[in-house]
Amino acid sequence: GLSRFDGYSFVNFLPNPSDSSSLRGNLVRVIREDSRGNLLIGTENGGLNIFDRKKERFSHLLQQNNSGLLFQDISVNDIEEDKLGNLWLGTDYNILVTDTTGKITPLSPRMINADFEFEGNFIRILQFDNKGNLWIGTNNGIFLYHPATNEMEIFELPFQMNHNREIWEIYKDDEGLLWIGTYSSGLFLVDPETKTTRTIQLDPEIERTETVRSISKGIFGDFWIGTRGGLYIYSKAL
């Protein structure tokens, strides 16, 4: 479930099948706050939970019948908001876009450099770049979506042959560069403007450091990188 800590004590929110305003889904995969101050919680098999701070209850947009679409038991793995206030939800099989009126639209892009459909990929992480294009981390590498043209392309990372292609993290730094963490190929730094990529070496002698799950920037400008082999602090000046 979901736990809230106020500095002194915890309040726990748990699913209750007999209460339609309770949290849906035990496993919380993502927590975000949108530009309107709504607290958004994506859960496994529970969809999108929107928390009402005043009434201390949840609403469930994806479980509502919207334009003839009914989304039941969907897992929401990540949530991004664009400049128009639309929410982009990464799920286990596609991306769902919800506009400010609550309308839900599954993403149906035109592929421009691949002969297969985007739908069916496990979407783990989403990140808009400074131009408003969406970088999508999946179980099958990186996809780059251009909202202005509804076009999708595969962005090829320098994976070694037969390596796992799962993407676990995409972090955008203050310069607009993207730090991309993978399951078995370590960390890549991508410039969205030039489409150039370079590999960040952490500790190749320890196998589990090749699984990069989390990236954050510290107050002194260093990057904190969480891996299965330990925590690393990296400076771009090195």
PDB file of C-alpha atoms in Angstrom:
ATOM      1  CA  GLY A   1       0.000   0.000   0.000  1.00  0.00           C
ATOM      2  CA  LEU A   2       0.836   3.676   0.390  1.00  0.00           C
ATOM      3  CA  SER A   3       2.340   5.209   3.532  1.00  0.00           C
ATOM      4  CA  ARG A   4       2.430   8.904   4.469  1.00  0.00           C
ATOM      5  CA  PHE A   5       4.940  10.221   6.998  1.00  0.00           C
ATOM      6  CA  ASP A   6       4.549  13.677   8.587  1.00  0.00           C
ATOM      7  CA  GLY A   7       7.815  13.660  10.532  1.00  0.00           C
ATOM      8  CA  TYR A   8       6.322  11.965  13.561  1.00  0.00           C
ATOM      9  CA  SER A   9       4.077   9.104  12.521  1.00  0.00           C
ATOM     10  CA  PHE A  10       2.841   7.076   9.556  1.00  0.00           C
ATOM     11  CA  VAL A  11      -0.618   6.841   8.040  1.00  0.00           C
ATOM     12  CA  ASN A  12      -1.108   3.790   5.839  1.00  0.00           C
ATOM     13  CA  PHE A  13      -3.549   3.586   2.923  1.00  0.00           C
ATOM     14  CA  LEU A  14      -4.444   0.029   1.934  1.00  0.00           C
ATOM     15  CA  PRO A  15      -6.744  -1.460  -0.695  1.00  0.00           C
ATOM     16  CA  ASN A  16     -10.221  -2.288   0.562  1.00  0.00           C
ATOM     17  CA  PRO A  17     -12.426  -4.197  -1.915  1.00  0.00           C
ATOM     18  CA  SER A  18     -15.572  -3.004  -0.158  1.00  0.00           C
ATOM     19  CA  ASP A  19     -14.570   0.689  -0.429  1.00  0.00           C
ATOM     20  CA  SER A  20     -14.549   2.128  -3.960  1.00  0.00           C
ATOM     21  CA  SER A  21     -12.655   5.217  -2.755  1.00  0.00           C
ATOM     22  CA  SER A  22      -9.708   3.254  -1.338  1.00  0.00           C
ATOM     23  CA  LEU A  23      -6.336   2.653  -2.963  1.00  0.00           C
ATOM     24  CA  ARG A  24      -6.377   0.045  -5.742  1.00  0.00           C
ATOM     25  CA  GLY A  25      -3.373  -2.221  -5.961  1.00  0.00           C
ATOM     26  CA  ASN A  26      -0.950  -3.196  -3.183  1.00  0.00           C
ATOM     27  CA  LEU A  27       2.293  -2.586  -5.042  1.00  0.00           C
ATOM     28  CA  VAL A  28       3.023   1.117  -5.644  1.00  0.00           C
ATOM     29  CA  ARG A  29       5.208   1.638  -8.713  1.00  0.00           C
ATOM     30  CA  VAL A  30       5.249   5.432  -9.037  1.00  0.00           C
ATOM     31  CA  ILE A  31       4.216   8.575  -7.102  1.00  0.00           C
ATOM     32  CA  ARG A  32       3.969  11.958  -8.841  1.00  0.00           C
ATOM     33  CA  GLU A  33       2.429  15.356  -8.170  1.00  0.00           C
ATOM     34  CA  ASP A  34       1.032  17.141 -11.225  1.00  0.00           C
ATOM     35  CA  SER A  35       1.004  20.885 -11.955  1.00  0.00           C
ATOM     36  CA  ARG A  36      -2.462  21.212 -10.366  1.00  0.00           C
ATOM     37  CA  GLY A  37      -1.272  19.752  -7.077  1.00  0.00           C
ATOM     38  CA  ASN A  38      -2.912  16.352  -7.526  1.00  0.00           C
ATOM     39  CA  LEU A  39      -1.078  13.428  -5.986  1.00  0.00           C
ATOM     40  CA  LEU A  40      -0.933  10.601  -8.533  1.00  0.00           C
ATOM     41  CA  ILE A  41      -0.138   7.022  -7.555  1.00  0.00           C
ATOM     42  CA  GLY A  42       0.425   4.289 -10.131  1.00  0.00           C
ATOM     43  CA  THR A  43       0.033   0.746  -8.865  1.00  0.00           C
ATOM     44  CA  GLU A  44       0.433  -2.786 -10.155  1.00  0.00           C
ATOM     45  CA  ASN A  45      -2.931  -4.015 -11.489  1.00  0.00           C
ATOM     46  CA  GLY A  46      -4.619  -1.007  -9.874  1.00  0.00           C
ATOM     47  CA  GLY A  47      -4.151   1.667 -12.522  1.00  0.00           C
ATOM     48  CA  LEU A  48      -3.995   5.355 -11.684  1.00  0.00           C
ATOM     49  CA  ASN A  49      -5.043   6.446  -8.185  1.00  0.00           C
ATOM     50  CA  ILE A  50      -5.694  10.176  -7.662  1.00  0.00           C
ATOM     51  CA  PHE A  51      -5.571  11.204  -4.014  1.00  0.00           C
ATOM     52  CA  ASP A  52      -7.965  13.843  -2.639  1.00  0.00           C
ATOM     53  CA  ARG A  53      -6.015  15.479   0.200  1.00  0.00           C
ATOM     54  CA  LYS A  54      -9.092  17.124   1.781  1.00  0.00           C
ATOM     55  CA  LYS A  55     -11.322  14.045   1.791  1.00  0.00           C
ATOM     56  CA  GLU A  56      -8.474  11.534   2.226  1.00  0.00           C
ATOM     57  CA  ARG A  57      -9.783   9.244  -0.495  1.00  0.00           C
ATOM     58  CA  PHE A  58      -8.899   8.098  -4.000  1.00  0.00           C
ATOM     59  CA  SER A  59     -10.527   8.313  -7.411  1.00  0.00           C
ATOM     60  CA  HIS A  60      -9.640   5.930 -10.251  1.00  0.00           C
ATOM     61  CA  LEU A  61      -9.656   7.470 -13.701  1.00  0.00           C
ATOM     62  CA  LEU A  62      -8.696   4.337 -15.625  1.00  0.00           C
ATOM     63  CA  GLN A  63     -11.517   2.282 -14.128  1.00  0.00           C
ATOM     64  CA  GLN A  64     -14.157   4.703 -15.392  1.00  0.00           C
ATOM     65  CA  ASN A  65     -15.896   4.053 -18.695  1.00  0.00           C
ATOM     66  CA  ASN A  66     -14.427   6.784 -20.888  1.00  0.00           C
ATOM     67  CA  SER A  67     -15.372   7.167 -24.562  1.00  0.00           C
ATOM     68  CA  GLY A  68     -16.279   3.507 -24.753  1.00  0.00           C
ATOM     69  CA  LEU A  69     -12.914   2.405 -23.298  1.00  0.00           C
ATOM     70  CA  LEU A  70     -12.652   0.453 -20.082  1.00  0.00           C
ATOM     71  CA  PHE A  71      -9.202  -0.103 -18.577  1.00  0.00           C
ATOM     72  CA  GLN A  72      -9.297  -2.747 -15.877  1.00  0.00           C
ATOM     73  CA  ASP A  73      -6.381  -4.204 -13.920  1.00  0.00           C
ATOM     74  CA  ILE A  74      -3.778  -2.087 -15.728  1.00  0.00           C
ATOM     75  CA  SER A  75      -0.416  -1.473 -14.085  1.00  0.00           C
ATOM     76  CA  VAL A  76       0.860   2.122 -14.224  1.00  0.00           C
ATOM     77  CA  ASN A  77       4.661   2.081 -14.016  1.00  0.00           C
ATOM     78  CA  ASP A  78       5.469   5.745 -14.646  1.00  0.00           C
ATOM     79  CA  ILE A  79       3.707   9.103 -15.068  1.00  0.00           C
ATOM     80  CA  GLU A  80       4.875  12.180 -16.975  1.00  0.00           C
ATOM     81  CA  GLU A  81       3.064  15.493 -17.557  1.00  0.00           C
ATOM     82  CA  ASP A  82       3.511  17.579 -20.695  1.00  0.00           C
ATOM     83  CA  LYS A  83       3.351  21.374 -21.010  1.00  0.00           C
ATOM     84  CA  LEU A  84      -0.392  21.255 -21.766  1.00  0.00           C
ATOM     85  CA  GLY A  85      -1.189  19.388 -18.575  1.00  0.00           C
ATOM     86  CA  ASN A  86      -1.797  16.022 -20.263  1.00  0.00           C
ATOM     87  CA  LEU A  87      -0.686  12.961 -18.317  1.00  0.00           C
ATOM     88  CA  TRP A  88       1.294  10.230 -20.059  1.00  0.00           C
ATOM     89  CA  LEU A  89       1.000   6.873 -18.315  1.00  0.00           C
ATOM     90  CA  GLY A  90       3.478   4.086 -18.976  1.00  0.00           C
ATOM     91  CA  THR A  91       1.795   0.698 -18.593  1.00  0.00           C
ATOM     92  CA  ASP A  92       2.695  -2.938 -19.119  1.00  0.00           C
ATOM     93  CA  TYR A  93       1.711  -2.851 -22.782  1.00  0.00           C
ATOM     94  CA  ASN A  94       1.424   0.731 -24.077  1.00  0.00           C
ATOM     95  CA  ILE A  95       1.183   4.415 -23.168  1.00  0.00           C
ATOM     96  CA  LEU A  96      -2.149   5.952 -22.186  1.00  0.00           C
ATOM     97  CA  VAL A  97      -2.620   9.716 -22.551  1.00  0.00           C
ATOM     98  CA  THR A  98      -5.197  11.491 -20.379  1.00  0.00           C
ATOM     99  CA  ASP A  99      -6.103  15.095 -21.195  1.00  0.00           C
ATOM    100  CA  THR A 100      -7.293  17.746 -18.740  1.00  0.00           C
ATOM    101  CA  THR A 101     -10.936  16.670 -19.229  1.00  0.00           C
ATOM    102  CA  GLY A 102     -10.164  13.078 -18.235  1.00  0.00           C
ATOM    103  CA  LYS A 103     -10.376  11.609 -21.729  1.00  0.00           C
ATOM    104  CA  ILE A 104      -8.115   8.566 -22.138  1.00  0.00           C
ATOM    105  CA  THR A 105      -6.390   7.771 -25.440  1.00  0.00           C
ATOM    106  CA  PRO A 106      -4.021   4.836 -26.042  1.00  0.00           C
ATOM    107  CA  LEU A 107      -0.941   5.914 -27.974  1.00  0.00           C
ATOM    108  CA  SER A 108      -1.014   4.734 -31.596  1.00  0.00           C
ATOM    109  CA  PRO A 109       2.110   6.138 -33.282  1.00  0.00           C
ATOM    110  CA  ARG A 110       3.474   5.668 -36.777  1.00  0.00           C
ATOM    111  CA  MET A 111       6.799   3.832 -36.713  1.00  0.00           C
ATOM    112  CA  ILE A 112       9.385   5.525 -38.936  1.00  0.00           C
ATOM    113  CA  ASN A 113      12.357   3.156 -38.710  1.00  0.00           C
ATOM    114  CA  ALA A 114      10.991  -0.220 -37.714  1.00  0.00           C
ATOM    115  CA  ASP A 115       8.634  -2.783 -39.173  1.00  0.00           C
ATOM    116  CA  PHE A 116       6.626  -3.588 -36.034  1.00  0.00           C
ATOM    117  CA  GLU A 117       4.071  -2.037 -33.698  1.00  0.00           C
ATOM    118  CA  PHE A 118       4.980  -0.157 -30.547  1.00  0.00           C
ATOM    119  CA  GLU A 119       2.037  -1.567 -28.605  1.00  0.00           C
ATOM    120  CA  GLY A 120       2.941  -4.640 -26.573  1.00  0.00           C
ATOM    121  CA  ASN A 121       6.153  -3.303 -25.058  1.00  0.00           C
ATOM    122  CA  PHE A 122       6.465  -3.079 -21.280  1.00  0.00           C
ATOM    123  CA  ILE A 123       6.835   0.644 -20.493  1.00  0.00           C
ATOM    124  CA  ARG A 124       8.959   1.177 -17.400  1.00  0.00           C
ATOM    125  CA  ILE A 125      10.111   4.822 -17.553  1.00  0.00           C
ATOM    126  CA  LEU A 126       9.145   8.028 -19.413  1.00  0.00           C
ATOM    127  CA  GLN A 127      11.048  11.310 -19.826  1.00  0.00           C
ATOM    128  CA  PHE A 128      10.351  14.407 -21.920  1.00  0.00           C
ATOM    129  CA  ASP A 129      13.393  16.181 -23.354  1.00  0.00           C
ATOM    130  CA  ASN A 130      13.700  19.963 -23.622  1.00  0.00           C
ATOM    131  CA  LYS A 131      12.020  19.973 -27.054  1.00  0.00           C
ATOM    132  CA  GLY A 132       8.960  18.107 -25.823  1.00  0.00           C
ATOM    133  CA  ASN A 133       9.834  14.754 -27.369  1.00  0.00           C
ATOM    134  CA  LEU A 134       9.173  11.710 -25.209  1.00  0.00           C
ATOM    135  CA  TRP A 135      11.918   9.175 -24.447  1.00  0.00           C
ATOM    136  CA  ILE A 136      10.439   5.815 -23.539  1.00  0.00           C
ATOM    137  CA  GLY A 137      12.299   3.127 -21.625  1.00  0.00           C
ATOM    138  CA  THR A 138      10.926  -0.353 -22.270  1.00  0.00           C
ATOM    139  CA  ASN A 139      11.805  -4.005 -21.895  1.00  0.00           C
ATOM    140  CA  ASN A 140      13.143  -3.767 -25.447  1.00  0.00           C
ATOM    141  CA  GLY A 141      15.311  -0.662 -25.451  1.00  0.00           C
ATOM    142  CA  ILE A 142      14.592   3.032 -25.990  1.00  0.00           C
ATOM    143  CA  PHE A 143      11.842   4.481 -28.169  1.00  0.00           C
ATOM    144  CA  LEU A 144      11.631   8.175 -29.084  1.00  0.00           C
ATOM    145  CA  TYR A 145       8.177   9.657 -29.693  1.00  0.00           C
ATOM    146  CA  HIS A 146       7.527  12.952 -31.493  1.00  0.00           C
ATOM    147  CA  PRO A 147       4.107  14.262 -30.339  1.00  0.00           C
ATOM    148  CA  ALA A 148       3.940  16.953 -33.048  1.00  0.00           C
ATOM    149  CA  THR A 149       3.930  14.348 -35.843  1.00  0.00           C
ATOM    150  CA  ASN A 150       2.758  11.230 -33.949  1.00  0.00           C
ATOM    151  CA  GLU A 151       5.911   9.457 -35.123  1.00  0.00           C
ATOM    152  CA  MET A 152       7.915   6.901 -33.179  1.00  0.00           C
ATOM    153  CA  GLU A 153      11.466   5.749 -33.767  1.00  0.00           C
ATOM    154  CA  ILE A 154      13.819   3.299 -32.111  1.00  0.00           C
ATOM    155  CA  PHE A 155      16.855   4.925 -30.520  1.00  0.00           C
ATOM    156  CA  GLU A 156      19.704   2.452 -30.694  1.00  0.00           C
ATOM    157  CA  LEU A 157      21.974   2.265 -27.670  1.00  0.00           C
ATOM    158  CA  PRO A 158      25.372   0.525 -28.005  1.00  0.00           C
ATOM    159  CA  PHE A 159      24.251  -2.722 -26.398  1.00  0.00           C
ATOM    160  CA  GLN A 160      26.589  -5.671 -26.740  1.00  0.00           C
ATOM    161  CA  MET A 161      25.284  -8.552 -28.835  1.00  0.00           C
ATOM    162  CA  ASN A 162      22.736 -10.731 -26.997  1.00  0.00           C
ATOM    163  CA  HIS A 163      22.670  -8.384 -24.001  1.00  0.00           C
ATOM    164  CA  ASN A 164      19.436  -7.724 -22.149  1.00  0.00           C
ATOM    165  CA  ARG A 165      17.841  -4.530 -23.556  1.00  0.00           C
ATOM    166  CA  GLU A 166      15.725  -3.523 -20.547  1.00  0.00           C
ATOM    167  CA  ILE A 167      15.748   0.159 -19.553  1.00  0.00           C
ATOM    168  CA  TRP A 168      15.296   0.977 -15.870  1.00  0.00           C
ATOM    169  CA  GLU A 169      15.936   4.712 -15.581  1.00  0.00           C
ATOM    170  CA  ILE A 170      15.996   7.894 -17.679  1.00  0.00           C
ATOM    171  CA  TYR A 171      17.120  10.993 -15.791  1.00  0.00           C
ATOM    172  CA  LYS A 172      17.293  14.455 -17.388  1.00  0.00           C
ATOM    173  CA  ASP A 173      19.951  16.739 -15.940  1.00  0.00           C
ATOM    174  CA  ASP A 174      20.053  20.551 -15.876  1.00  0.00           C
ATOM    175  CA  GLU A 175      21.759  20.657 -19.275  1.00  0.00           C
ATOM    176  CA  GLY A 176      19.048  18.534 -20.864  1.00  0.00           C
ATOM    177  CA  LEU A 177      21.275  15.464 -21.165  1.00  0.00           C
ATOM    178  CA  LEU A 178      19.684  12.077 -20.528  1.00  0.00           C
ATOM    179  CA  TRP A 179      21.240   9.542 -18.165  1.00  0.00           C
ATOM    180  CA  ILE A 180      19.946   6.114 -19.143  1.00  0.00           C
ATOM    181  CA  GLY A 181      20.254   3.187 -16.748  1.00  0.00           C
ATOM    182  CA  THR A 182      19.962  -0.362 -18.105  1.00  0.00           C
ATOM    183  CA  TYR A 183      19.543  -3.814 -16.612  1.00  0.00           C
ATOM    184  CA  SER A 184      22.778  -5.374 -17.846  1.00  0.00           C
ATOM    185  CA  SER A 185      24.680  -2.773 -19.882  1.00  0.00           C
ATOM    186  CA  GLY A 186      25.360  -0.121 -17.282  1.00  0.00           C
ATOM    187  CA  LEU A 187      24.887   3.598 -17.787  1.00  0.00           C
ATOM    188  CA  PHE A 188      24.695   5.701 -20.956  1.00  0.00           C
ATOM    189  CA  LEU A 189      24.724   9.479 -21.369  1.00  0.00           C
ATOM    190  CA  VAL A 190      22.694  10.735 -24.362  1.00  0.00           C
ATOM    191  CA  ASP A 191      22.557  14.221 -25.880  1.00  0.00           C
ATOM    192  CA  PRO A 192      19.025  14.566 -27.352  1.00  0.00           C
ATOM    193  CA  GLU A 193      20.145  17.428 -29.593  1.00  0.00           C
ATOM    194  CA  THR A 194      22.963  15.575 -31.384  1.00  0.00           C
ATOM    195  CA  LYS A 195      21.718  12.013 -30.722  1.00  0.00           C
ATOM    196  CA  THR A 196      25.227  11.104 -29.535  1.00  0.00           C
ATOM    197  CA  THR A 197      25.791   8.503 -26.825  1.00  0.00           C
ATOM    198  CA  ARG A 198      28.675   7.717 -24.538  1.00  0.00           C
ATOM    199  CA  THR A 199      29.108   4.994 -21.944  1.00  0.00           C
ATOM    200  CA  ILE A 200      29.707   5.891 -18.283  1.00  0.00           C
ATOM    201  CA  GLN A 201      32.018   3.332 -16.682  1.00  0.00           C
ATOM    202  CA  LEU A 202      31.219   2.659 -13.025  1.00  0.00           C
ATOM    203  CA  ASP A 203      32.967  -0.540 -11.982  1.00  0.00           C
ATOM    204  CA  PRO A 204      33.021  -3.119 -14.773  1.00  0.00           C
ATOM    205  CA  GLU A 205      34.731  -5.692 -12.549  1.00  0.00           C
ATOM    206  CA  ILE A 206      31.610  -6.018 -10.414  1.00  0.00           C
ATOM    207  CA  GLU A 207      28.825  -7.513 -12.499  1.00  0.00           C
ATOM    208  CA  ARG A 208      25.903  -6.129 -10.520  1.00  0.00           C
ATOM    209  CA  THR A 209      26.953  -2.537 -11.106  1.00  0.00           C
ATOM    210  CA  GLU A 210      25.744  -3.043 -14.675  1.00  0.00           C
ATOM    211  CA  THR A 211      22.155  -2.889 -13.371  1.00  0.00           C
ATOM    212  CA  VAL A 212      21.446   0.835 -12.902  1.00  0.00           C
ATOM    213  CA  ARG A 213      18.065   1.384 -11.237  1.00  0.00           C
ATOM    214  CA  SER A 214      18.106   4.983  -9.983  1.00  0.00           C
ATOM    215  CA  ILE A 215      19.878   8.293 -10.718  1.00  0.00           C
ATOM    216  CA  SER A 216      19.674  11.585  -8.845  1.00  0.00           C
ATOM    217  CA  LYS A 217      21.685  14.798  -8.668  1.00  0.00           C
ATOM    218  CA  GLY A 218      23.121  15.954  -5.358  1.00  0.00           C
ATOM    219  CA  ILE A 219      23.276  19.526  -4.031  1.00  0.00           C
ATOM    220  CA  PHE A 220      26.980  19.798  -4.974  1.00  0.00           C
ATOM    221  CA  GLY A 221      26.398  18.785  -8.606  1.00  0.00           C
ATOM    222  CA  ASP A 222      27.489  15.165  -8.345  1.00  0.00           C
ATOM    223  CA  PHE A 223      25.266  12.359  -9.603  1.00  0.00           C
ATOM    224  CA  TRP A 224      24.193   9.607  -7.239  1.00  0.00           C
ATOM    225  CA  ILE A 225      23.754   6.316  -9.072  1.00  0.00           C
ATOM    226  CA  GLY A 226      22.013   3.351  -7.492  1.00  0.00           C
ATOM    227  CA  THR A 227      23.006  -0.085  -8.806  1.00  0.00           C
ATOM    228  CA  ARG A 228      22.674  -3.702  -7.712  1.00  0.00           C
ATOM    229  CA  GLY A 229      26.367  -3.603  -6.824  1.00  0.00           C
ATOM    230  CA  GLY A 230      26.257  -0.504  -4.632  1.00  0.00           C
ATOM    231  CA  LEU A 231      25.837   3.285  -4.664  1.00  0.00           C
ATOM    232  CA  TYR A 232      28.163   5.403  -6.806  1.00  0.00           C
ATOM    233  CA  ILE A 233      28.841   9.144  -6.867  1.00  0.00           C
ATOM    234  CA  TYR A 234      29.858  10.417 -10.284  1.00  0.00           C
ATOM    235  CA  SER A 235      31.012  13.861 -11.428  1.00  0.00           C
ATOM    236  CA  LYS A 236      30.882  14.871 -15.095  1.00  0.00           C
ATOM    237  CA  ALA A 237      34.116  16.764 -14.463  1.00  0.00           C
ATOM    238  CA  LEU A 238      35.981  13.486 -13.993  1.00  0.00           C
TER     239      LEU A 238
END
